[in-house]
Amino acid sequence: MTLEDLLRLLHVLGATVLFGTGAGIAFFLVMAERTRDPHIIAAVSGIVVIADTVFTATAVVLQPLTGYGLASIIGWPLGEGWIVLSLALYVFVGLFWLPVVWIQIRLRDLAKQAAVNKAPIPPAFDRLYRIWFAFGFPAFFAVIAIFWLMLTKPEIRLF
């Protein structure tokens, strides 16, 4: 296995982890929220926070490193249109992901508090949940666009 092969493998695995963990987190948190049971929501959102920390954060760091390594080895200029657009979309996704991490922590804490107090899910939870839910869509479609750019490498003239 060459260094290029290894970097490609790590880059694809990282992209898979980012997409798969994001989709999985979204599915499980949506399903938990639908129960309206603070105990279930607290447990699931606790796991979601751990998964985002362990898997997503690791992949977020490795993706640009493996991408840079690949571009260097293959000889793709970093100013190539599809690379610049991919990086811009990556930053765009990050701008949605960072607040989502904070929101997930708050959702977990609000659900835990409701469970401990034997109270219903508070209105603050619902407001944050709607923001969390809405932030998922642009990030999800931006990641799909990045996949498309990486696979097709279209000729894009930016300037």
Coordinates of C-alpha atoms in Angstrom, one line a residue, residues 17-33 41 44-57 97 100-101 103-105 107 129 132-133 136:
V17 CA -17.6 8.8 9.5
L18 CA -18.6 12.4 9.1
F19 CA -21.7 11.6 7.0
G20 CA -22.7 8.4 8.8
T21 CA -22.2 9.7 12.3
G22 CA -24.2 12.9 11.4
A23 CA -27.0 10.9 9.9
G24 CA -27.0 8.5 12.8
I25 CA -27.0 11.2 15.4
A26 CA -29.8 13.0 13.7
F27 CA -31.9 9.8 13.4
F28 CA -31.5 8.8 17.0
L29 CA -32.1 12.2 18.5
V30 CA -35.2 12.8 16.3
M31 CA -36.6 9.4 17.4
A32 CA -35.8 10.1 21.1
E33 CA -37.4 13.6 20.9
I41 CA -34.1 12.0 25.5
V44 CA -29.9 9.3 23.8
S45 CA -28.6 12.9 23.8
G46 CA -25.9 11.9 26.2
I47 CA -24.7 9.2 23.7
V48 CA -25.1 11.7 20.8
V49 CA -22.7 14.2 22.6
I50 CA -20.2 11.4 23.1
A51 CA -20.4 10.2 19.5
D52 CA -20.0 13.7 18.2
T53 CA -16.9 14.2 20.3
V54 CA -15.3 10.9 19.6
F55 CA -16.2 10.3 15.9
T56 CA -17.1 13.6 14.3
A57 CA -14.5 15.7 16.0
W97 CA -21.8 21.9 13.3
V100 CA -25.1 22.1 17.0
V101 CA -22.6 20.6 19.4
I103 CA -27.1 22.7 21.3
Q104 CA -26.8 19.0 21.8
I105 CA -25.1 19.5 25.1
L107 CA -30.6 19.5 25.0
Y129 CA -34.4 21.4 19.2
W132 CA -30.8 22.0 15.9
F133 CA -33.2 20.3 13.4
G136 CA -29.0 19.8 10.0

